[in-house]
Amino acid sequence: MSEKQSQEAHETDRRIIIRWKVMLALSIVLIVLGLFVEWPSPQETSVPNTSSFLIILGGLLGAVGLLTALRGG
């Protein structure tokens, strides 16, 4: 493998590591917001509850982050 290809592979690995760390951090923030912040109840009954939406979104983002970490590692 040439030096340039090795350097590009290292750069790609570094970007993947940054991405999954950001996804996991964001998922933790969303879950914490969903659990500990008091959100007003929605005016319309068809709109989902904000806290449960944030928890679900945080869980999905965390799962994607973990899958990215496993794929990259």
PDB file of N, CA, C and O in Angstrom:
ATOM      1  N   MET A   1       0.845  -1.161   0.000  1.00  0.00           N
ATOM      2  CA  MET A   1       0.000   0.000   0.000  1.00  0.00           C
ATOM      3  C   MET A   1       0.897   1.232   0.000  1.00  0.00           C
ATOM      4  O   MET A   1       1.857   1.312   0.747  1.00  0.00           O
ATOM      5  N   SER A   2       0.594   2.180  -0.833  1.00  0.00           N
ATOM      6  CA  SER A   2       1.432   3.363  -0.909  1.00  0.00           C
ATOM      7  C   SER A   2       1.179   4.272   0.301  1.00  0.00           C
ATOM      8  O   SER A   2       0.210   4.109   1.036  1.00  0.00           O
ATOM      9  N   GLU A   3       2.066   5.208   0.471  1.00  0.00           N
ATOM     10  CA  GLU A   3       1.964   6.134   1.599  1.00  0.00           C
ATOM     11  C   GLU A   3       0.691   6.969   1.519  1.00  0.00           C
ATOM     12  O   GLU A   3       0.033   7.208   2.524  1.00  0.00           O
ATOM     13  N   LYS A   4       0.302   7.373   0.307  1.00  0.00           N
ATOM     14  CA  LYS A   4      -0.894   8.192   0.133  1.00  0.00           C
ATOM     15  C   LYS A   4      -2.156   7.399   0.483  1.00  0.00           C
ATOM     16  O   LYS A   4      -3.052   7.913   1.155  1.00  0.00           O
ATOM     17  N   GLN A   5      -2.230   6.141   0.066  1.00  0.00           N
ATOM     18  CA  GLN A   5      -3.393   5.308   0.387  1.00  0.00           C
ATOM     19  C   GLN A   5      -3.472   5.052   1.886  1.00  0.00           C
ATOM     20  O   GLN A   5      -4.559   5.027   2.467  1.00  0.00           O
ATOM     21  N   SER A   6      -2.334   4.842   2.511  1.00  0.00           N
ATOM     22  CA  SER A   6      -2.296   4.623   3.951  1.00  0.00           C
ATOM     23  C   SER A   6      -2.767   5.866   4.696  1.00  0.00           C
ATOM     24  O   SER A   6      -3.523   5.770   5.666  1.00  0.00           O
ATOM     25  N   GLN A   7      -2.350   7.002   4.223  1.00  0.00           N
ATOM     26  CA  GLN A   7      -2.756   8.260   4.844  1.00  0.00           C
ATOM     27  C   GLN A   7      -4.255   8.503   4.665  1.00  0.00           C
ATOM     28  O   GLN A   7      -4.938   8.948   5.592  1.00  0.00           O
ATOM     29  N   GLU A   8      -4.788   8.182   3.494  1.00  0.00           N
ATOM     30  CA  GLU A   8      -6.221   8.337   3.247  1.00  0.00           C
ATOM     31  C   GLU A   8      -7.036   7.377   4.114  1.00  0.00           C
ATOM     32  O   GLU A   8      -8.099   7.745   4.621  1.00  0.00           O
ATOM     33  N   ALA A   9      -6.552   6.164   4.290  1.00  0.00           N
ATOM     34  CA  ALA A   9      -7.243   5.193   5.143  1.00  0.00           C
ATOM     35  C   ALA A   9      -7.256   5.662   6.591  1.00  0.00           C
ATOM     36  O   ALA A   9      -8.270   5.532   7.293  1.00  0.00           O
ATOM     37  N   HIS A  10      -6.148   6.221   7.038  1.00  0.00           N
ATOM     38  CA  HIS A  10      -6.072   6.743   8.404  1.00  0.00           C
ATOM     39  C   HIS A  10      -7.035   7.916   8.573  1.00  0.00           C
ATOM     40  O   HIS A  10      -7.721   8.022   9.603  1.00  0.00           O
ATOM     41  N   GLU A  11      -7.104   8.783   7.599  1.00  0.00           N
ATOM     42  CA  GLU A  11      -8.018   9.929   7.652  1.00  0.00           C
ATOM     43  C   GLU A  11      -9.475   9.467   7.676  1.00  0.00           C
ATOM     44  O   GLU A  11     -10.294  10.016   8.414  1.00  0.00           O
ATOM     45  N   THR A  12      -9.808   8.456   6.888  1.00  0.00           N
ATOM     46  CA  THR A  12     -11.171   7.913   6.879  1.00  0.00           C
ATOM     47  C   THR A  12     -11.524   7.315   8.235  1.00  0.00           C
ATOM     48  O   THR A  12     -12.625   7.535   8.750  1.00  0.00           O
ATOM     49  N   ASP A  13     -10.612   6.576   8.832  1.00  0.00           N
ATOM     50  CA  ASP A  13     -10.840   6.006  10.160  1.00  0.00           C
ATOM     51  C   ASP A  13     -11.056   7.101  11.205  1.00  0.00           C
ATOM     52  O   ASP A  13     -11.928   6.983  12.067  1.00  0.00           O
ATOM     53  N   ARG A  14     -10.283   8.164  11.105  1.00  0.00           N
ATOM     54  CA  ARG A  14     -10.411   9.270  12.048  1.00  0.00           C
ATOM     55  C   ARG A  14     -11.775   9.938  11.914  1.00  0.00           C
ATOM     56  O   ARG A  14     -12.431  10.254  12.903  1.00  0.00           O
ATOM     57  N   ARG A  15     -12.248  10.113  10.688  1.00  0.00           N
ATOM     58  CA  ARG A  15     -13.560  10.726  10.467  1.00  0.00           C
ATOM     59  C   ARG A  15     -14.686   9.843  11.005  1.00  0.00           C
ATOM     60  O   ARG A  15     -15.656  10.340  11.565  1.00  0.00           O
ATOM     61  N   ILE A  16     -14.570   8.537  10.817  1.00  0.00           N
ATOM     62  CA  ILE A  16     -15.587   7.617  11.329  1.00  0.00           C
ATOM     63  C   ILE A  16     -15.631   7.686  12.858  1.00  0.00           C
ATOM     64  O   ILE A  16     -16.704   7.715  13.459  1.00  0.00           O
ATOM     65  N   ILE A  17     -14.475   7.739  13.498  1.00  0.00           N
ATOM     66  CA  ILE A  17     -14.415   7.821  14.956  1.00  0.00           C
ATOM     67  C   ILE A  17     -15.073   9.103  15.443  1.00  0.00           C
ATOM     68  O   ILE A  17     -15.853   9.095  16.404  1.00  0.00           O
ATOM     69  N   ILE A  18     -14.802  10.216  14.776  1.00  0.00           N
ATOM     70  CA  ILE A  18     -15.414  11.489  15.162  1.00  0.00           C
ATOM     71  C   ILE A  18     -16.925  11.423  14.996  1.00  0.00           C
ATOM     72  O   ILE A  18     -17.680  11.882  15.854  1.00  0.00           O
ATOM     73  N   ARG A  19     -17.396  10.822  13.902  1.00  0.00           N
ATOM     74  CA  ARG A  19     -18.836  10.745  13.653  1.00  0.00           C
ATOM     75  C   ARG A  19     -19.565   9.960  14.728  1.00  0.00           C
ATOM     76  O   ARG A  19     -20.602  10.391  15.225  1.00  0.00           O
ATOM     77  N   TRP A  20     -19.051   8.786  15.101  1.00  0.00           N
ATOM     78  CA  TRP A  20     -19.788   8.003  16.083  1.00  0.00           C
ATOM     79  C   TRP A  20     -19.718   8.630  17.460  1.00  0.00           C
ATOM     80  O   TRP A  20     -20.654   8.532  18.242  1.00  0.00           O
ATOM     81  N   LYS A  21     -18.627   9.318  17.780  1.00  0.00           N
ATOM     82  CA  LYS A  21     -18.560   9.995  19.070  1.00  0.00           C
ATOM     83  C   LYS A  21     -19.563  11.143  19.136  1.00  0.00           C
ATOM     84  O   LYS A  21     -20.221  11.340  20.157  1.00  0.00           O
ATOM     85  N   VAL A  22     -19.698  11.887  18.038  1.00  0.00           N
ATOM     86  CA  VAL A  22     -20.670  12.976  17.990  1.00  0.00           C
ATOM     87  C   VAL A  22     -22.092  12.424  18.078  1.00  0.00           C
ATOM     88  O   VAL A  22     -22.946  12.979  18.794  1.00  0.00           O
ATOM     89  N   MET A  23     -22.365  11.323  17.371  1.00  0.00           N
ATOM     90  CA  MET A  23     -23.707  10.735  17.423  1.00  0.00           C
ATOM     91  C   MET A  23     -24.050  10.259  18.830  1.00  0.00           C
ATOM     92  O   MET A  23     -25.171  10.463  19.308  1.00  0.00           O
ATOM     93  N   LEU A  24     -23.109   9.629  19.515  1.00  0.00           N
ATOM     94  CA  LEU A  24     -23.375   9.157  20.875  1.00  0.00           C
ATOM     95  C   LEU A  24     -23.559  10.323  21.843  1.00  0.00           C
ATOM     96  O   LEU A  24     -24.446  10.279  22.704  1.00  0.00           O
ATOM     97  N   ALA A  25     -22.751  11.363  21.687  1.00  0.00           N
ATOM     98  CA  ALA A  25     -22.893  12.529  22.566  1.00  0.00           C
ATOM     99  C   ALA A  25     -24.242  13.208  22.344  1.00  0.00           C
ATOM    100  O   ALA A  25     -24.928  13.581  23.309  1.00  0.00           O
ATOM    101  N   LEU A  26     -24.639  13.358  21.096  1.00  0.00           N
ATOM    102  CA  LEU A  26     -25.922  13.970  20.797  1.00  0.00           C
ATOM    103  C   LEU A  26     -27.079  13.122  21.299  1.00  0.00           C
ATOM    104  O   LEU A  26     -28.070  13.647  21.814  1.00  0.00           O
ATOM    105  N   SER A  27     -26.952  11.810  21.200  1.00  0.00           N
ATOM    106  CA  SER A  27     -28.017  10.940  21.696  1.00  0.00           C
ATOM    107  C   SER A  27     -28.153  11.057  23.208  1.00  0.00           C
ATOM    108  O   SER A  27     -29.274  11.082  23.736  1.00  0.00           O
ATOM    109  N   ILE A  28     -27.046  11.174  23.914  1.00  0.00           N
ATOM    110  CA  ILE A  28     -27.094  11.344  25.367  1.00  0.00           C
ATOM    111  C   ILE A  28     -27.766  12.664  25.723  1.00  0.00           C
ATOM    112  O   ILE A  28     -28.609  12.723  26.630  1.00  0.00           O
ATOM    113  N   VAL A  29     -27.433  13.728  24.989  1.00  0.00           N
ATOM    114  CA  VAL A  29     -28.051  15.027  25.239  1.00  0.00           C
ATOM    115  C   VAL A  29     -29.558  14.959  25.011  1.00  0.00           C
ATOM    116  O   VAL A  29     -30.349  15.475  25.814  1.00  0.00           O
ATOM    117  N   LEU A  30     -29.991  14.325  23.925  1.00  0.00           N
ATOM    118  CA  LEU A  30     -31.418  14.227  23.633  1.00  0.00           C
ATOM    119  C   LEU A  30     -32.163  13.418  24.691  1.00  0.00           C
ATOM    120  O   LEU A  30     -33.263  13.787  25.115  1.00  0.00           O
ATOM    121  N   ILE A  31     -31.571  12.319  25.122  1.00  0.00           N
ATOM    122  CA  ILE A  31     -32.207  11.490  26.154  1.00  0.00           C
ATOM    123  C   ILE A  31     -32.299  12.249  27.472  1.00  0.00           C
ATOM    124  O   ILE A  31     -33.332  12.212  28.150  1.00  0.00           O
ATOM    125  N   VAL A  32     -31.248  12.966  27.846  1.00  0.00           N
ATOM    126  CA  VAL A  32     -31.268  13.749  29.084  1.00  0.00           C
ATOM    127  C   VAL A  32     -32.327  14.847  28.999  1.00  0.00           C
ATOM    128  O   VAL A  32     -33.069  15.081  29.960  1.00  0.00           O
ATOM    129  N   LEU A  33     -32.420  15.521  27.852  1.00  0.00           N
ATOM    130  CA  LEU A  33     -33.456  16.534  27.679  1.00  0.00           C
ATOM    131  C   LEU A  33     -34.847  15.922  27.800  1.00  0.00           C
ATOM    132  O   LEU A  33     -35.744  16.508  28.412  1.00  0.00           O
ATOM    133  N   GLY A  34     -35.019  14.758  27.219  1.00  0.00           N
ATOM    134  CA  GLY A  34     -36.316  14.096  27.290  1.00  0.00           C
ATOM    135  C   GLY A  34     -36.689  13.655  28.695  1.00  0.00           C
ATOM    136  O   GLY A  34     -37.852  13.673  29.072  1.00  0.00           O
ATOM    137  N   LEU A  35     -35.691  13.273  29.481  1.00  0.00           N
ATOM    138  CA  LEU A  35     -35.971  12.770  30.827  1.00  0.00           C
ATOM    139  C   LEU A  35     -36.122  13.865  31.880  1.00  0.00           C
ATOM    140  O   LEU A  35     -36.962  13.760  32.782  1.00  0.00           O
ATOM    141  N   PHE A  36     -35.326  14.922  31.794  1.00  0.00           N
ATOM    142  CA  PHE A  36     -35.240  15.858  32.903  1.00  0.00           C
ATOM    143  C   PHE A  36     -35.838  17.243  32.655  1.00  0.00           C
ATOM    144  O   PHE A  36     -35.928  18.030  33.586  1.00  0.00           O
ATOM    145  N   VAL A  37     -36.219  17.572  31.440  1.00  0.00           N
ATOM    146  CA  VAL A  37     -36.805  18.884  31.172  1.00  0.00           C
ATOM    147  C   VAL A  37     -38.322  18.742  31.131  1.00  0.00           C
ATOM    148  O   VAL A  37     -38.853  17.822  30.514  1.00  0.00           O
ATOM    149  N   GLU A  38     -39.004  19.654  31.790  1.00  0.00           N
ATOM    150  CA  GLU A  38     -40.466  19.661  31.787  1.00  0.00           C
ATOM    151  C   GLU A  38     -40.955  20.367  30.528  1.00  0.00           C
ATOM    152  O   GLU A  38     -40.752  21.559  30.348  1.00  0.00           O
ATOM    153  N   TRP A  39     -41.566  19.619  29.647  1.00  0.00           N
ATOM    154  CA  TRP A  39     -42.079  20.177  28.403  1.00  0.00           C
ATOM    155  C   TRP A  39     -43.584  20.387  28.545  1.00  0.00           C
ATOM    156  O   TRP A  39     -44.271  19.549  29.113  1.00  0.00           O
ATOM    157  N   PRO A  40     -44.091  21.503  28.019  1.00  0.00           N
ATOM    158  CA  PRO A  40     -45.542  21.701  28.082  1.00  0.00           C
ATOM    159  C   PRO A  40     -46.259  20.660  27.228  1.00  0.00           C
ATOM    160  O   PRO A  40     -45.737  20.206  26.215  1.00  0.00           O
ATOM    161  N   SER A  41     -47.455  20.297  27.661  1.00  0.00           N
ATOM    162  CA  SER A  41     -48.204  19.300  26.894  1.00  0.00           C
ATOM    163  C   SER A  41     -48.616  19.907  25.551  1.00  0.00           C
ATOM    164  O   SER A  41     -48.880  21.099  25.451  1.00  0.00           O
ATOM    165  N   PRO A  42     -48.645  19.091  24.506  1.00  0.00           N
ATOM    166  CA  PRO A  42     -48.992  19.613  23.182  1.00  0.00           C
ATOM    167  C   PRO A  42     -50.439  20.086  23.125  1.00  0.00           C
ATOM    168  O   PRO A  42     -51.305  19.546  23.816  1.00  0.00           O
ATOM    169  N   GLN A  43     -50.672  21.121  22.320  1.00  0.00           N
ATOM    170  CA  GLN A  43     -52.019  21.659  22.169  1.00  0.00           C
ATOM    171  C   GLN A  43     -52.913  20.691  21.401  1.00  0.00           C
ATOM    172  O   GLN A  43     -54.103  20.609  21.642  1.00  0.00           O
ATOM    173  N   GLU A  44     -52.322  19.977  20.469  1.00  0.00           N
ATOM    174  CA  GLU A  44     -53.078  19.009  19.678  1.00  0.00           C
ATOM    175  C   GLU A  44     -52.792  17.607  20.212  1.00  0.00           C
ATOM    176  O   GLU A  44     -51.661  17.266  20.524  1.00  0.00           O
ATOM    177  N   THR A  45     -53.810  16.791  20.250  1.00  0.00           N
ATOM    178  CA  THR A  45     -53.628  15.437  20.780  1.00  0.00           C
ATOM    179  C   THR A  45     -52.917  14.519  19.784  1.00  0.00           C
ATOM    180  O   THR A  45     -52.370  13.503  20.181  1.00  0.00           O
ATOM    181  N   SER A  46     -52.902  14.898  18.511  1.00  0.00           N
ATOM    182  CA  SER A  46     -52.242  14.048  17.511  1.00  0.00           C
ATOM    183  C   SER A  46     -50.725  14.229  17.510  1.00  0.00           C
ATOM    184  O   SER A  46     -50.003  13.414  16.950  1.00  0.00           O
ATOM    185  N   VAL A  47     -50.239  15.290  18.155  1.00  0.00           N
ATOM    186  CA  VAL A  47     -48.800  15.550  18.217  1.00  0.00           C
ATOM    187  C   VAL A  47     -48.211  14.709  19.346  1.00  0.00           C
ATOM    188  O   VAL A  47     -48.749  14.687  20.454  1.00  0.00           O
ATOM    189  N   PRO A  48     -47.095  13.991  19.080  1.00  0.00           N
ATOM    190  CA  PRO A  48     -46.518  13.162  20.144  1.00  0.00           C
ATOM    191  C   PRO A  48     -45.935  14.006  21.278  1.00  0.00           C
ATOM    192  O   PRO A  48     -45.576  15.168  21.083  1.00  0.00           O
ATOM    193  N   ASN A  49     -45.830  13.430  22.429  1.00  0.00           N
ATOM    194  CA  ASN A  49     -45.244  14.072  23.593  1.00  0.00           C
ATOM    195  C   ASN A  49     -43.771  14.363  23.307  1.00  0.00           C
ATOM    196  O   ASN A  49     -43.039  13.510  22.816  1.00  0.00           O
ATOM    197  N   THR A  50     -43.327  15.574  23.640  1.00  0.00           N
ATOM    198  CA  THR A  50     -41.960  15.994  23.313  1.00  0.00           C
ATOM    199  C   THR A  50     -40.916  15.130  24.009  1.00  0.00           C
ATOM    200  O   THR A  50     -39.924  14.735  23.399  1.00  0.00           O
ATOM    201  N   SER A  51     -41.119  14.833  25.279  1.00  0.00           N
ATOM    202  CA  SER A  51     -40.114  14.072  26.018  1.00  0.00           C
ATOM    203  C   SER A  51     -39.957  12.659  25.453  1.00  0.00           C
ATOM    204  O   SER A  51     -38.832  12.176  25.280  1.00  0.00           O
ATOM    205  N   SER A  52     -41.061  11.997  25.143  1.00  0.00           N
ATOM    206  CA  SER A  52     -40.940  10.650  24.581  1.00  0.00           C
ATOM    207  C   SER A  52     -40.326  10.693  23.183  1.00  0.00           C
ATOM    208  O   SER A  52     -39.558   9.812  22.816  1.00  0.00           O
ATOM    209  N   PHE A  53     -40.637  11.730  22.428  1.00  0.00           N
ATOM    210  CA  PHE A  53     -40.039  11.879  21.098  1.00  0.00           C
ATOM    211  C   PHE A  53     -38.524  12.033  21.199  1.00  0.00           C
ATOM    212  O   PHE A  53     -37.773  11.406  20.453  1.00  0.00           O
ATOM    213  N   LEU A  54     -38.060  12.866  22.141  1.00  0.00           N
ATOM    214  CA  LEU A  54     -36.622  13.069  22.302  1.00  0.00           C
ATOM    215  C   LEU A  54     -35.920  11.803  22.782  1.00  0.00           C
ATOM    216  O   LEU A  54     -34.807  11.505  22.356  1.00  0.00           O
ATOM    217  N   ILE A  55     -36.562  11.053  23.658  1.00  0.00           N
ATOM    218  CA  ILE A  55     -35.967   9.806  24.146  1.00  0.00           C
ATOM    219  C   ILE A  55     -35.850   8.792  23.010  1.00  0.00           C
ATOM    220  O   ILE A  55     -34.819   8.144  22.843  1.00  0.00           O
ATOM    221  N   ILE A  56     -36.907   8.673  22.218  1.00  0.00           N
ATOM    222  CA  ILE A  56     -36.868   7.739  21.086  1.00  0.00           C
ATOM    223  C   ILE A  56     -35.823   8.176  20.063  1.00  0.00           C
ATOM    224  O   ILE A  56     -35.037   7.358  19.572  1.00  0.00           O
ATOM    225  N   LEU A  57     -35.798   9.470  19.751  1.00  0.00           N
ATOM    226  CA  LEU A  57     -34.815   9.981  18.792  1.00  0.00           C
ATOM    227  C   LEU A  57     -33.392   9.784  19.303  1.00  0.00           C
ATOM    228  O   LEU A  57     -32.492   9.390  18.550  1.00  0.00           O
ATOM    229  N   GLY A  58     -33.177  10.021  20.599  1.00  0.00           N
ATOM    230  CA  GLY A  58     -31.861   9.809  21.192  1.00  0.00           C
ATOM    231  C   GLY A  58     -31.450   8.344  21.163  1.00  0.00           C
ATOM    232  O   GLY A  58     -30.295   8.013  20.896  1.00  0.00           O
ATOM    233  N   GLY A  59     -32.405   7.458  21.410  1.00  0.00           N
ATOM    234  CA  GLY A  59     -32.113   6.027  21.348  1.00  0.00           C
ATOM    235  C   GLY A  59     -31.742   5.574  19.945  1.00  0.00           C
ATOM    236  O   GLY A  59     -30.806   4.794  19.759  1.00  0.00           O
ATOM    237  N   LEU A  60     -32.489   6.059  18.970  1.00  0.00           N
ATOM    238  CA  LEU A  60     -32.173   5.706  17.575  1.00  0.00           C
ATOM    239  C   LEU A  60     -30.804   6.245  17.162  1.00  0.00           C
ATOM    240  O   LEU A  60     -30.022   5.545  16.515  1.00  0.00           O
ATOM    241  N   LEU A  61     -30.534   7.491  17.532  1.00  0.00           N
ATOM    242  CA  LEU A  61     -29.243   8.081  17.180  1.00  0.00           C
ATOM    243  C   LEU A  61     -28.102   7.353  17.884  1.00  0.00           C
ATOM    244  O   LEU A  61     -27.035   7.134  17.297  1.00  0.00           O
ATOM    245  N   GLY A  62     -28.320   6.946  19.128  1.00  0.00           N
ATOM    246  CA  GLY A  62     -27.302   6.177  19.843  1.00  0.00           C
ATOM    247  C   GLY A  62     -27.055   4.831  19.208  1.00  0.00           C
ATOM    248  O   GLY A  62     -25.919   4.367  19.106  1.00  0.00           O
ATOM    249  N   ALA A  63     -28.120   4.180  18.733  1.00  0.00           N
ATOM    250  CA  ALA A  63     -27.961   2.887  18.057  1.00  0.00           C
ATOM    251  C   ALA A  63     -27.179   3.048  16.771  1.00  0.00           C
ATOM    252  O   ALA A  63     -26.296   2.229  16.468  1.00  0.00           O
ATOM    253  N   VAL A  64     -27.477   4.096  16.022  1.00  0.00           N
ATOM    254  CA  VAL A  64     -26.715   4.354  14.787  1.00  0.00           C
ATOM    255  C   VAL A  64     -25.256   4.640  15.105  1.00  0.00           C
ATOM    256  O   VAL A  64     -24.353   4.170  14.404  1.00  0.00           O
ATOM    257  N   GLY A  65     -25.011   5.381  16.171  1.00  0.00           N
ATOM    258  CA  GLY A  65     -23.634   5.663  16.574  1.00  0.00           C
ATOM    259  C   GLY A  65     -22.878   4.408  16.953  1.00  0.00           C
ATOM    260  O   GLY A  65     -21.712   4.230  16.583  1.00  0.00           O
ATOM    261  N   LEU A  66     -23.543   3.507  17.683  1.00  0.00           N
ATOM    262  CA  LEU A  66     -22.890   2.256  18.068  1.00  0.00           C
ATOM    263  C   LEU A  66     -22.634   1.365  16.851  1.00  0.00           C
ATOM    264  O   LEU A  66     -21.583   0.727  16.745  1.00  0.00           O
ATOM    265  N   LEU A  67     -23.595   1.317  15.933  1.00  0.00           N
ATOM    266  CA  LEU A  67     -23.387   0.532  14.715  1.00  0.00           C
ATOM    267  C   LEU A  67     -22.250   1.098  13.863  1.00  0.00           C
ATOM    268  O   LEU A  67     -21.478   0.349  13.273  1.00  0.00           O
ATOM    269  N   THR A  68     -22.148   2.419  13.817  1.00  0.00           N
ATOM    270  CA  THR A  68     -21.046   3.045  13.096  1.00  0.00           C
ATOM    271  C   THR A  68     -19.706   2.713  13.757  1.00  0.00           C
ATOM    272  O   THR A  68     -18.714   2.457  13.079  1.00  0.00           O
ATOM    273  N   ALA A  69     -19.686   2.711  15.080  1.00  0.00           N
ATOM    274  CA  ALA A  69     -18.458   2.369  15.801  1.00  0.00           C
ATOM    275  C   ALA A  69     -18.051   0.920  15.534  1.00  0.00           C
ATOM    276  O   ALA A  69     -16.870   0.628  15.331  1.00  0.00           O
ATOM    277  N   LEU A  70     -19.027   0.018  15.518  1.00  0.00           N
ATOM    278  CA  LEU A  70     -18.719  -1.383  15.276  1.00  0.00           C
ATOM    279  C   LEU A  70     -18.249  -1.611  13.838  1.00  0.00           C
ATOM    280  O   LEU A  70     -17.368  -2.424  13.588  1.00  0.00           O
ATOM    281  N   ARG A  71     -18.850  -0.908  12.895  1.00  0.00           N
ATOM    282  CA  ARG A  71     -18.464  -1.046  11.502  1.00  0.00           C
ATOM    283  C   ARG A  71     -17.067  -0.476  11.253  1.00  0.00           C
ATOM    284  O   ARG A  71     -16.267  -1.039  10.513  1.00  0.00           O
ATOM    285  N   GLY A  72     -16.789   0.633  11.910  1.00  0.00           N
ATOM    286  CA  GLY A  72     -15.497   1.290  11.697  1.00  0.00           C
ATOM    287  C   GLY A  72     -14.356   0.620  12.442  1.00  0.00           C
ATOM    288  O   GLY A  72     -13.205   0.729  12.077  1.00  0.00           O
ATOM    289  N   GLY A  73     -14.682  -0.063  13.523  1.00  0.00           N
ATOM    290  CA  GLY A  73     -13.638  -0.633  14.375  1.00  0.00           C
ATOM    291  C   GLY A  73     -13.388  -1.996  14.002  1.00  0.00           C
ATOM    292  O   GLY A  73     -12.718  -2.814  13.798  1.00  0.00           O
TER     293      GLY A  73
END
